[in-house]
Short mmCIF file of C-alpha atoms in Angstrom, two decimals:
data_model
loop_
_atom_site.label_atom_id
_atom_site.label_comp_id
_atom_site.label_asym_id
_atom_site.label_seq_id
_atom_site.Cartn_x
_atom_site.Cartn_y
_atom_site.Cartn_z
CA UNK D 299 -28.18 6.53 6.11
CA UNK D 300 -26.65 9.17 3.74
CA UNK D 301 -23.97 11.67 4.43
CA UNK D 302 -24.52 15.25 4.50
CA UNK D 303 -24.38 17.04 1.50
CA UNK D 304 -20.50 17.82 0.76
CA UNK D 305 -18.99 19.46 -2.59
CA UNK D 306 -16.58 16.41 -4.36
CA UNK D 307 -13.05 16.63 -5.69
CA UNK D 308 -11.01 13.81 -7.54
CA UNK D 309 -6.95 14.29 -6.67
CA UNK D 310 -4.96 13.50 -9.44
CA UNK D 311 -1.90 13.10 -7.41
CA UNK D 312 -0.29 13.90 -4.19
CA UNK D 313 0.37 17.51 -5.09
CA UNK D 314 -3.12 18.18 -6.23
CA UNK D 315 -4.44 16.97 -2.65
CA UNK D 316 -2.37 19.05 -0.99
CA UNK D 317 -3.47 22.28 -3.23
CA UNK D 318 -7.10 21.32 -2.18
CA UNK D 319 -6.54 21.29 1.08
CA UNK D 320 -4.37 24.15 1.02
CA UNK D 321 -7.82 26.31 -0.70
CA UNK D 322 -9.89 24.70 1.49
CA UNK D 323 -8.52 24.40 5.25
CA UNK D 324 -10.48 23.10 7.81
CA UNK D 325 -14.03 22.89 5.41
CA UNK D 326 -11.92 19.73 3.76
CA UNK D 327 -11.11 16.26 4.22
CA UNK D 328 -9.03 13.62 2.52
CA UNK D 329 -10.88 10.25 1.78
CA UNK D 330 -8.73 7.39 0.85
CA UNK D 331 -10.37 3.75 0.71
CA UNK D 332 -13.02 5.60 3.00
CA UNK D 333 -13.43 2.77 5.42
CA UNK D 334 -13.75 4.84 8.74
CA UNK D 335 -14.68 8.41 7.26
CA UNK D 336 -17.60 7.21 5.73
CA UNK D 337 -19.42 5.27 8.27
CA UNK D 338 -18.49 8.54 10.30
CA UNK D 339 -20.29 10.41 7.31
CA UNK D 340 -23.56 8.41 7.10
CA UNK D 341 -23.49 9.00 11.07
CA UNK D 342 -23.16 13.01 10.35
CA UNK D 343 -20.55 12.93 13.07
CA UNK D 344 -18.92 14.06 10.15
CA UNK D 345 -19.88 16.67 7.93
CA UNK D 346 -16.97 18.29 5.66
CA UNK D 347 -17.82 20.86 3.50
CA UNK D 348 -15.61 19.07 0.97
CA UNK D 349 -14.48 15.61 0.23
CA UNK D 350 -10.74 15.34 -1.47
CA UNK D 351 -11.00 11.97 -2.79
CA UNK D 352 -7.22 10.63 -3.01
CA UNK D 353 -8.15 7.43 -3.84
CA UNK D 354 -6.68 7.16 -7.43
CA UNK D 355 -3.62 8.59 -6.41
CA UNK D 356 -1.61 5.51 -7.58
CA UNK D 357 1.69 7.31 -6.63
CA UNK D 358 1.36 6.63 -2.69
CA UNK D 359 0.70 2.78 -3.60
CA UNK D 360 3.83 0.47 -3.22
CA UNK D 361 5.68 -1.44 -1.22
CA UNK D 362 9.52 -1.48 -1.50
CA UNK D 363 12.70 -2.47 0.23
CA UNK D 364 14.71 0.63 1.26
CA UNK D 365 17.85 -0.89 2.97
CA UNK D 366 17.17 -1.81 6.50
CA UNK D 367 13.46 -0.63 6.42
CA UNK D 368 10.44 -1.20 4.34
CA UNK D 369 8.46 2.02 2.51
CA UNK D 370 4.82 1.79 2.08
CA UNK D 371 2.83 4.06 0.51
CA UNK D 372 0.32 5.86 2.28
CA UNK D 373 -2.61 4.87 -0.07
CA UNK D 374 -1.32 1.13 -0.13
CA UNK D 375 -4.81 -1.36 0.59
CA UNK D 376 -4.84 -3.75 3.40
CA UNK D 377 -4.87 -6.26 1.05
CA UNK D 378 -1.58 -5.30 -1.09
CA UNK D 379 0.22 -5.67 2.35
CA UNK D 380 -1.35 -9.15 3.31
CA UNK D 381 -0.33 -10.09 -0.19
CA UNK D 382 3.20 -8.77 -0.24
CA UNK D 383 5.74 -10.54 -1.17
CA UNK D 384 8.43 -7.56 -0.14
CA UNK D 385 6.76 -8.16 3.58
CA UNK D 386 6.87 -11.63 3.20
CA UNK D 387 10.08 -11.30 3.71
CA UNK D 388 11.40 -8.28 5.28
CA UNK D 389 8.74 -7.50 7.70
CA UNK D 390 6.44 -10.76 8.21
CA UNK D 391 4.23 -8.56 11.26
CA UNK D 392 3.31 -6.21 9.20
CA UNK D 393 1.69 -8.57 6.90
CA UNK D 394 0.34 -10.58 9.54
CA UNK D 395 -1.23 -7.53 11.53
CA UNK D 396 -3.39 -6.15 7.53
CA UNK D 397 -4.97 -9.54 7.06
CA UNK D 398 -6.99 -8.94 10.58
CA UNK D 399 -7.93 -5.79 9.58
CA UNK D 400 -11.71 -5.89 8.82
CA UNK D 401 -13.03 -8.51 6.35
CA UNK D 402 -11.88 -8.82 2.75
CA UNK D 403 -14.44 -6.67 1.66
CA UNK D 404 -12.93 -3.84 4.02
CA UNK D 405 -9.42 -4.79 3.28
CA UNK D 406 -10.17 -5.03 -0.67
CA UNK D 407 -10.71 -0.52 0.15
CA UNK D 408 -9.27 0.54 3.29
CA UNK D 409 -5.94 1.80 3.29
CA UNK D 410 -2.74 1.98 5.64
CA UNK D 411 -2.57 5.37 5.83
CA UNK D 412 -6.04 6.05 6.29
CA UNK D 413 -6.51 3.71 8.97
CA UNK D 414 -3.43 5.36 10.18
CA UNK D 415 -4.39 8.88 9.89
CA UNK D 416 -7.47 8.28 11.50
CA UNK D 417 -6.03 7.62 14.88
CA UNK D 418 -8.70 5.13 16.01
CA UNK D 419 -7.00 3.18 19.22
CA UNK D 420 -9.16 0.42 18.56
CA UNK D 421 -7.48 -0.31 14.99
CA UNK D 422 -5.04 -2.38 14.62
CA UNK D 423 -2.54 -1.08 12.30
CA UNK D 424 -1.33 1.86 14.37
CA UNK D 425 -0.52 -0.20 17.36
CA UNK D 426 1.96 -2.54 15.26
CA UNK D 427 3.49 0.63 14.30
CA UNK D 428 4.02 1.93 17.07
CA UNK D 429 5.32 -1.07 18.55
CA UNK D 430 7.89 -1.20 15.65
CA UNK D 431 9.10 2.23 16.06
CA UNK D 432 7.63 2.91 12.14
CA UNK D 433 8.29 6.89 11.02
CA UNK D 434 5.45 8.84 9.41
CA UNK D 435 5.85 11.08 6.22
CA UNK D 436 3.53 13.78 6.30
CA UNK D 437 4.01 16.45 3.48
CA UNK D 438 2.39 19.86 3.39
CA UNK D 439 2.25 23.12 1.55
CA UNK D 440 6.32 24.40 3.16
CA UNK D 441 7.56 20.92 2.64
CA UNK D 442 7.86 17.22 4.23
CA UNK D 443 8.53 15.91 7.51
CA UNK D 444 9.03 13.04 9.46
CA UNK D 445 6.93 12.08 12.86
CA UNK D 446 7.71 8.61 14.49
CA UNK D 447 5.25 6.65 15.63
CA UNK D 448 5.53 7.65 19.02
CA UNK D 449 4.98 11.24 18.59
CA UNK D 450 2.48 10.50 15.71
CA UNK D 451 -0.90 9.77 17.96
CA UNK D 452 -2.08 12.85 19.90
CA UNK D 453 -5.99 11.48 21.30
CA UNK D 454 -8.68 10.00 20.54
CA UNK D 455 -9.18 9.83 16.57
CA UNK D 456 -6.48 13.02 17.19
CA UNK D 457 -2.80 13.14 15.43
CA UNK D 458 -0.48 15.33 14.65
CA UNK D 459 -1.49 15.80 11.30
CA UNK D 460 -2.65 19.13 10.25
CA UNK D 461 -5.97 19.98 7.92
CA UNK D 462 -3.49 20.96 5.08
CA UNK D 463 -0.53 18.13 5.42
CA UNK D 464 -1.18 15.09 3.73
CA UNK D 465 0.71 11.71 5.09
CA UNK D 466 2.23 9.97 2.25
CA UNK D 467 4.33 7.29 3.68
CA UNK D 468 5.26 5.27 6.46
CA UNK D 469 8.71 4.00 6.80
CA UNK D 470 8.87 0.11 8.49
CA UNK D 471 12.05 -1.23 10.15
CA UNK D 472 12.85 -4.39 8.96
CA UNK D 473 11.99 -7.55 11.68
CA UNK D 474 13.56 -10.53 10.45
CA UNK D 475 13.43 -13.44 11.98
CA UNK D 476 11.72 -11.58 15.12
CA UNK D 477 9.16 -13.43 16.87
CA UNK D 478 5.72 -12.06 16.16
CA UNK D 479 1.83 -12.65 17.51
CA UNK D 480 -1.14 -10.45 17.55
CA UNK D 481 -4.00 -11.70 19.96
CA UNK D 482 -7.16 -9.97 18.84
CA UNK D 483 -10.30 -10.32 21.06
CA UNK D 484 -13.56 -10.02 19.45
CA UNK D 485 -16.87 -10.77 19.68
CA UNK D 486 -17.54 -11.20 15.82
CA UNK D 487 -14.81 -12.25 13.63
CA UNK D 488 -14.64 -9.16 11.75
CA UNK D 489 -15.28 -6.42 14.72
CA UNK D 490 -12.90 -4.11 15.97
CA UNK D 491 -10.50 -5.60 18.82
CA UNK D 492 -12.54 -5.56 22.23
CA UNK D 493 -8.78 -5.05 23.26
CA UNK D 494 -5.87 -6.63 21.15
CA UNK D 495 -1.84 -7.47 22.32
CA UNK D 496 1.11 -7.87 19.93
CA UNK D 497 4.00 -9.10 20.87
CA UNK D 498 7.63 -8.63 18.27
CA UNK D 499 10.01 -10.35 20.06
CA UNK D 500 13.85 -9.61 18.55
CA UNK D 501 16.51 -9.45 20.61
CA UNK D 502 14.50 -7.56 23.20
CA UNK D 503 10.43 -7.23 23.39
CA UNK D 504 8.26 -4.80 22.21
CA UNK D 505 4.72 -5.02 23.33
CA UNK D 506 1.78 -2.99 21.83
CA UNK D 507 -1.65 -2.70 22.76
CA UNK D 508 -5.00 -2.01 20.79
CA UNK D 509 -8.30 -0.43 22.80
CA UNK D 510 -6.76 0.52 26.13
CA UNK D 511 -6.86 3.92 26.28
CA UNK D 512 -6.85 7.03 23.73
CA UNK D 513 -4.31 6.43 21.59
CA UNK D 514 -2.57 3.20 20.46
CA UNK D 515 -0.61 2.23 23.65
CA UNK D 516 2.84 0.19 24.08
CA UNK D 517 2.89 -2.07 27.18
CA UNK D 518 6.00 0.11 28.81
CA UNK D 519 5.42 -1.75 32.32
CA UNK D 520 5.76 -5.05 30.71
CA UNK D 521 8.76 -4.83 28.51
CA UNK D 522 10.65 -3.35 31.86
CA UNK D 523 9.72 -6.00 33.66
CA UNK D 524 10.58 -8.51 31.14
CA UNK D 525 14.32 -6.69 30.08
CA UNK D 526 14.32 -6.72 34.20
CA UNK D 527 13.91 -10.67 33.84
CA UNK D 528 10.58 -10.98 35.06
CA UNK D 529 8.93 -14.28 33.62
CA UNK D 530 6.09 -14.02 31.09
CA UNK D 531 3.49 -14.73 33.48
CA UNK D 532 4.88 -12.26 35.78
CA UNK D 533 5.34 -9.51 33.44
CA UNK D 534 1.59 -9.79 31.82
CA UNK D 535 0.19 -9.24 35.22
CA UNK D 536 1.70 -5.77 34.14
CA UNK D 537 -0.45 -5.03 31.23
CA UNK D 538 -2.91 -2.84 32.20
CA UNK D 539 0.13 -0.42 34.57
CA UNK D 540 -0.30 3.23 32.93
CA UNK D 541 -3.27 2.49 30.61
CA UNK D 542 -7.14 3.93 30.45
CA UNK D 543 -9.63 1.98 29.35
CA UNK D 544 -12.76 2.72 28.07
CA UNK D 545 -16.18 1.57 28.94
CA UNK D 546 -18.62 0.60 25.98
CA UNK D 547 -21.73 -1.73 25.49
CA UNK D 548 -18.68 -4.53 24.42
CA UNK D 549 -17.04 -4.36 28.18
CA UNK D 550 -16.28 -2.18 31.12
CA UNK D 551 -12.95 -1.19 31.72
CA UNK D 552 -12.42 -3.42 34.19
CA UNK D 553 -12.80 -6.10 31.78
CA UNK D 554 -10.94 -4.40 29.50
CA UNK D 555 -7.69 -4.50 31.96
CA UNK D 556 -8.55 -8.42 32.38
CA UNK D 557 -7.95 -9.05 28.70
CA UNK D 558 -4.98 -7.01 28.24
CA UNK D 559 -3.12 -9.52 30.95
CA UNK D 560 -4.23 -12.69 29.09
CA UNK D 561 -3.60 -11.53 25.99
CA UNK D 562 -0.18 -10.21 26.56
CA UNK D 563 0.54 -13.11 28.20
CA UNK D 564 -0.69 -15.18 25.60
CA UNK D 565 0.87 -13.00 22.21
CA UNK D 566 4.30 -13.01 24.52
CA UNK D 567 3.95 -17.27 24.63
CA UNK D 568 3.07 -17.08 20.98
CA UNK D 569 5.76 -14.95 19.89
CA UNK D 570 8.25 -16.96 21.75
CA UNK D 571 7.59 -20.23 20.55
CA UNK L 96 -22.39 15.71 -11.14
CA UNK L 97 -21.83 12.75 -13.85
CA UNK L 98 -20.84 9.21 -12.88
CA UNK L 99 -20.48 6.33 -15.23
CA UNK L 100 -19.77 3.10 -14.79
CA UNK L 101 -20.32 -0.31 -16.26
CA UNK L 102 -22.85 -1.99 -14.19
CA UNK L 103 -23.00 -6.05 -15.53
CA UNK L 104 -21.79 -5.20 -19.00
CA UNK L 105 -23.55 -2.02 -19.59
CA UNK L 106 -22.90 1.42 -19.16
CA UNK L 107 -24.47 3.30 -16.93
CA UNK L 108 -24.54 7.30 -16.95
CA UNK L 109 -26.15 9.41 -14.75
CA UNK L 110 -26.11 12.90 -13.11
CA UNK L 111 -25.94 12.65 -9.13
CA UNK L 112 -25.02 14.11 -5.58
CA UNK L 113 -21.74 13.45 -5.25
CA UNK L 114 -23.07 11.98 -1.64
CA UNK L 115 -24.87 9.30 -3.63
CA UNK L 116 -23.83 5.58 -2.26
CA UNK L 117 -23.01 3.03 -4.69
CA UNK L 118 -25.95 0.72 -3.44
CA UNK L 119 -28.27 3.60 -4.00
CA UNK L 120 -26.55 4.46 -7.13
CA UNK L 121 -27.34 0.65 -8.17
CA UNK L 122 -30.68 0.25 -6.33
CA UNK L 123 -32.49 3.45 -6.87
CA UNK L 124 -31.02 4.99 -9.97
CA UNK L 125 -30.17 1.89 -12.50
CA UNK L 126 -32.81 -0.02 -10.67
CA UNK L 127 -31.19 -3.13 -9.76
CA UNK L 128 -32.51 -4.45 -6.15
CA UNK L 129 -31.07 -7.66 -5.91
CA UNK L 130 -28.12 -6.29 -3.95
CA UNK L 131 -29.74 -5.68 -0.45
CA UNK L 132 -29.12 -2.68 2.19
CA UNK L 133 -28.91 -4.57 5.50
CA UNK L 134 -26.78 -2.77 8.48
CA UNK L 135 -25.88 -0.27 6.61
CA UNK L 136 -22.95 0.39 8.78
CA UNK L 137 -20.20 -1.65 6.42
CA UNK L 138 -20.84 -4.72 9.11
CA UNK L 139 -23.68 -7.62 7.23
CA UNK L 140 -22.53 -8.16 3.72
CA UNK L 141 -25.49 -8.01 2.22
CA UNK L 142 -24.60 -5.04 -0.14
CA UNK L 143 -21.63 -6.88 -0.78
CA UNK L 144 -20.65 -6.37 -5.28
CA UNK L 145 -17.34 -6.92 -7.46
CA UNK L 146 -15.98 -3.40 -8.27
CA UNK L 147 -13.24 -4.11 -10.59
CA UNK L 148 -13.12 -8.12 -9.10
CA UNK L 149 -13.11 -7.15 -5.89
CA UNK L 150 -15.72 -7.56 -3.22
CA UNK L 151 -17.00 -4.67 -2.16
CA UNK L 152 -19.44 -3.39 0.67
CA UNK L 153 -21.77 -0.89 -1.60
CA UNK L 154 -23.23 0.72 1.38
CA UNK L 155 -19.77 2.39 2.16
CA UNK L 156 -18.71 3.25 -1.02
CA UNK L 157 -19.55 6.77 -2.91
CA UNK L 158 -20.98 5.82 -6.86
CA UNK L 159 -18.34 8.38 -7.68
CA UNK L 160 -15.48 6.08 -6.45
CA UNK L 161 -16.36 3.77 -8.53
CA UNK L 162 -16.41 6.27 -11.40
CA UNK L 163 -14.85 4.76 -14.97
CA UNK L 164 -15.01 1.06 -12.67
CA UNK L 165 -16.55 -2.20 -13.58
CA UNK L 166 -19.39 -3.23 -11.09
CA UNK L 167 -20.98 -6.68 -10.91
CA UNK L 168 -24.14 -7.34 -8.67
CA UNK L 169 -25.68 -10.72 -8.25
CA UNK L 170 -28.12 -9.86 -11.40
CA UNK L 171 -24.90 -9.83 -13.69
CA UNK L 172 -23.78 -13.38 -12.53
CA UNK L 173 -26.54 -15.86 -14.95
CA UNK L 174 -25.86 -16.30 -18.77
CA UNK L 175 -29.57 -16.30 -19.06
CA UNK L 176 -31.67 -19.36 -17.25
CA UNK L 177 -27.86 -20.84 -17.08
CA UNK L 178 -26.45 -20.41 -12.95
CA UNK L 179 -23.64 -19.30 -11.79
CA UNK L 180 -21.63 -22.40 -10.22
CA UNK L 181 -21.47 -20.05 -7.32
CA UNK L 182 -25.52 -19.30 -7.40
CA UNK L 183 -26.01 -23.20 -8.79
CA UNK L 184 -24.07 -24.50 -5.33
CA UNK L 185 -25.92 -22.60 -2.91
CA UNK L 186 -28.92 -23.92 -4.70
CA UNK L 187 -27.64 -27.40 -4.57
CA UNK L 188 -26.35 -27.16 -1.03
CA UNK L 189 -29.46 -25.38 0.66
CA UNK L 190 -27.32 -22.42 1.59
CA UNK L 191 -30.25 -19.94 2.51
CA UNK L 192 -33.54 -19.99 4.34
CA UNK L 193 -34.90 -16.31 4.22
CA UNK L 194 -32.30 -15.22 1.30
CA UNK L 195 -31.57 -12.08 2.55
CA UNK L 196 -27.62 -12.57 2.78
CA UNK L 197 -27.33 -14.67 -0.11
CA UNK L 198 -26.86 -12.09 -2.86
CA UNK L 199 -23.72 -10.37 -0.82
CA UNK L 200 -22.74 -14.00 0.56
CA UNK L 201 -22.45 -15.13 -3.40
CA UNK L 202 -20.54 -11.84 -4.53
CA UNK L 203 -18.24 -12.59 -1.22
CA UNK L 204 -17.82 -15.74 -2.82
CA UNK L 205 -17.03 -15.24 -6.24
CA UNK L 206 -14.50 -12.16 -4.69
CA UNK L 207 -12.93 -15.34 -2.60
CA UNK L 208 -12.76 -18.52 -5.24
CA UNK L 209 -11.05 -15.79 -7.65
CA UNK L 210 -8.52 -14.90 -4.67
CA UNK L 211 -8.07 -18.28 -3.68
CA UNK L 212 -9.54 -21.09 -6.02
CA UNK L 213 -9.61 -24.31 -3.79
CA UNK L 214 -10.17 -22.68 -0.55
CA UNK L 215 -9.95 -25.12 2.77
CA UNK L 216 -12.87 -24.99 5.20
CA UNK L 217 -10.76 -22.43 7.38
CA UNK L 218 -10.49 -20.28 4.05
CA UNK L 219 -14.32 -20.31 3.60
CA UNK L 220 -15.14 -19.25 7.04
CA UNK L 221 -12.44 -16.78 7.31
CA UNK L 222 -13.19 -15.46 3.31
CA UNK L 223 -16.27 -14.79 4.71
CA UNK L 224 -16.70 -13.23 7.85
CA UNK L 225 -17.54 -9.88 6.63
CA UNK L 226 -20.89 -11.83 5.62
CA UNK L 227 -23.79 -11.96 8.44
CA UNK L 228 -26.47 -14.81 8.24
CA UNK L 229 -28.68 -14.78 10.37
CA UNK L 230 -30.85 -18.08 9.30
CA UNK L 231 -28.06 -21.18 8.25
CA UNK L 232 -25.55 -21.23 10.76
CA UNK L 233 -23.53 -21.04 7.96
CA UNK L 234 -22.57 -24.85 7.91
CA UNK L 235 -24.28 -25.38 4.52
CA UNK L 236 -22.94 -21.61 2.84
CA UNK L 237 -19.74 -23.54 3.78
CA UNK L 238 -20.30 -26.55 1.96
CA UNK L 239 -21.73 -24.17 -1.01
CA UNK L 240 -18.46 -22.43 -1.38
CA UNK L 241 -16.73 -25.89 -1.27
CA UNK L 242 -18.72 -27.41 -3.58
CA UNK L 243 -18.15 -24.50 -5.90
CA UNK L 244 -14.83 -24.48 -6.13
CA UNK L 245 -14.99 -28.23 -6.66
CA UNK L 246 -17.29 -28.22 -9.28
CA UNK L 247 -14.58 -25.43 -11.13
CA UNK L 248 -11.61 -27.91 -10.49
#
């Protein structure tokens, strides 16, 4: 399978990317590590005109301590964060949550922000975002701005980013010593999540979910009924309150809701422990 | 347009479409078919090569991201009739039947004992899950991988 034909461009830095996409609007699209736009290219289900490769932009590649959060560059790999010693100790999740992304041969490519930016609910990365309140820097031809995490994910493989605004960085509140686990259902070991539950667990609960609907999800019905001082077992039962499933060949939706009660249930027990 | 890259040593120049994959790039214009196109969806492993070190899965990867990189496919790996401890352990061990896998399961390999040198058993399997074999069961890729990084101690 081979993508459509599409003209190339090589982005020297952030500024050039946002120039290209500035000439080039809609026709254009960013490629990063290229680990979701490319099977989506050999697929044709996408077909850009042109291809803005940012991948050498070494600029949006770090991660540092900024006081009481963490900044990571957009174009950081999955397996700078797995390896970080700056997350190691400042935000232990985060690490945690990039070694389950893929394989190491997806991870050794694929990038935060691109998994990010391409607002899959099934990945794994946006949900841990969103259930640690992260912000999103998204700069564009009049300037940057911030989105938080909450705001960030519109739909399905939909955010608010526009065709000219590149996302450069996403800002990480600090978890220390919070209580962390990330159940990931699966039926090979490196497939997407069936359906996936993290847990952070720091002073009060935040609980995310991966597959359950369009967007990444947080578990609202279950941190109520947990700050309401429901038991663990009780409060799982409220997993699937407020979600949307879908049904695929890997499990109907039905199922779907099944799994997000034992796996919340089992990420809140592992994140308590 | 151009692309060059080192391919096993050498340098490899040649005009393309910018769509061009890097296991086409490798296959069908330098002519090197030891790495294998299996799923072709980024899932098997089987087009699995070091770009820069790193394992790599060729089939999702543009030969002009790799421009100016250093590629190594499983023909690159021998110093002449001399194995790779890699290759010579899965030789050793029995770690293929139909040998499909095996080129992208070694590159995995030599990605993995470079990341982590003395790997446990839960390293191994994890190191290698973006590897499909469909033959082995995988117990004796396992004890390959072991072996190798014993045999480098």
């Amino acid at each position: 399978m081979i993508p459509a034909p599409f003209d190339y461009q090589r982005a020297g830095s952030a500024d050039e990317a946002i120039a290209a996409l500035a000439e080039h609007g809609d026709e254009a699209k960013l490629l990063a590590g290229g680990m979701s736009l490319l099977p989506l290219m050999k697929l044709r289900l996408a077909t850009p005109a042109v291809l803005v490769d940012i991948g050498r932009v070494r600029e949006l590649s770090y991660v540092r301590d900024a006081g009481d959060h963490v900044e990571v560059g957009a174009l950081t790999r999955h397996r700078d964060l797995e390896t970080s010693d700056v997350l190691a100790e400042h935000c232990a999740p985060l690490r945690t949550v990039a070694s389950e992304v893929g394989d190491n041969q997806v991870r050794h490519r694929g990038t935060i922000g691109g998994s990010v930016s391409h607002g899959d609910p099934a990945s794994d990365l946006p949900a841990l975002l969103l259930a640690l309140d992260a912000v999103f820097v998204v700069r564009g031809p009049a300037g940057e701005r911030t989105v938080s995490a909450t705001e960030f994910f519109r739909g399905f493989l939909e955010t608010v980013l526009e065709p000219d605004e590149l996302l450069t960085e996403i800002k990480v509140p600090k978890t220390p010593g919070a209580g962390f686990s990330y159940q990931k259902f699966q039926r090979r070991a490196q497939d997407w999540a069936i359906v996936g539950a993290m847990a952070v667990r720091n002073g009060g609960t935040r609980v995310a979910l991966v597959n359950m609907g369009g967007t990444p999800l947080r578990a609202v019905a279950v941190e109520e009924a947990l700050t309401s001082g429901a038991s663990i077992e009780e409060a799982a039962e409220r997993a699937a309150d407020g979600t949307d499933p879908p049904g695929d060949i890997h499990a109907t939706p039905e199922y779907r809701e099944h799994l997000a009660r034992v796996l919340v249930r089992r990420a809140l027990d592992a994140a308590s422990g | 347009m151009q692309v060059e890259l080192t391919v096993n040593g050498g340098s490899q120049r040649h005009d393309v479409e910018p769509r061009t994959l890097l296991v086409q790039f490798l296959r069908e214009v330098v002519g090197l078919t030891g790495t294998k196109i299996g799923c072709d969806t980024s899932s098997c492993g089987a087009c699995t090569v070091l770009v820069d070190g790193e394992s790599v899965k060729s089939c999702t990867m543009l030969a002009a991201q790799a421009d100016g990189s250093e590629v190594t496919t499983i023909e690159g790996l021998a110093r002449g009739d001399d194995l790779h401890p890699v290759q010579a352990s899965f030789h050793e061990e029995h770690a293929l039947q139909c040998g499909f896998c095996t080129a992208g399961m070694v590159m995995a390999t030599v990605s993995l004992l470079d990341e982590i040198p003395h790997p446990s058993e839960r390293d191994v399997r994890l190191g290698l899950e973006g590897n499909l074999c469909r033959c082995t069961g995988y117990h004796n890729i396992v004890r390959a991988v072991l072996a190798a990084a014993e045999a480098t101690r």
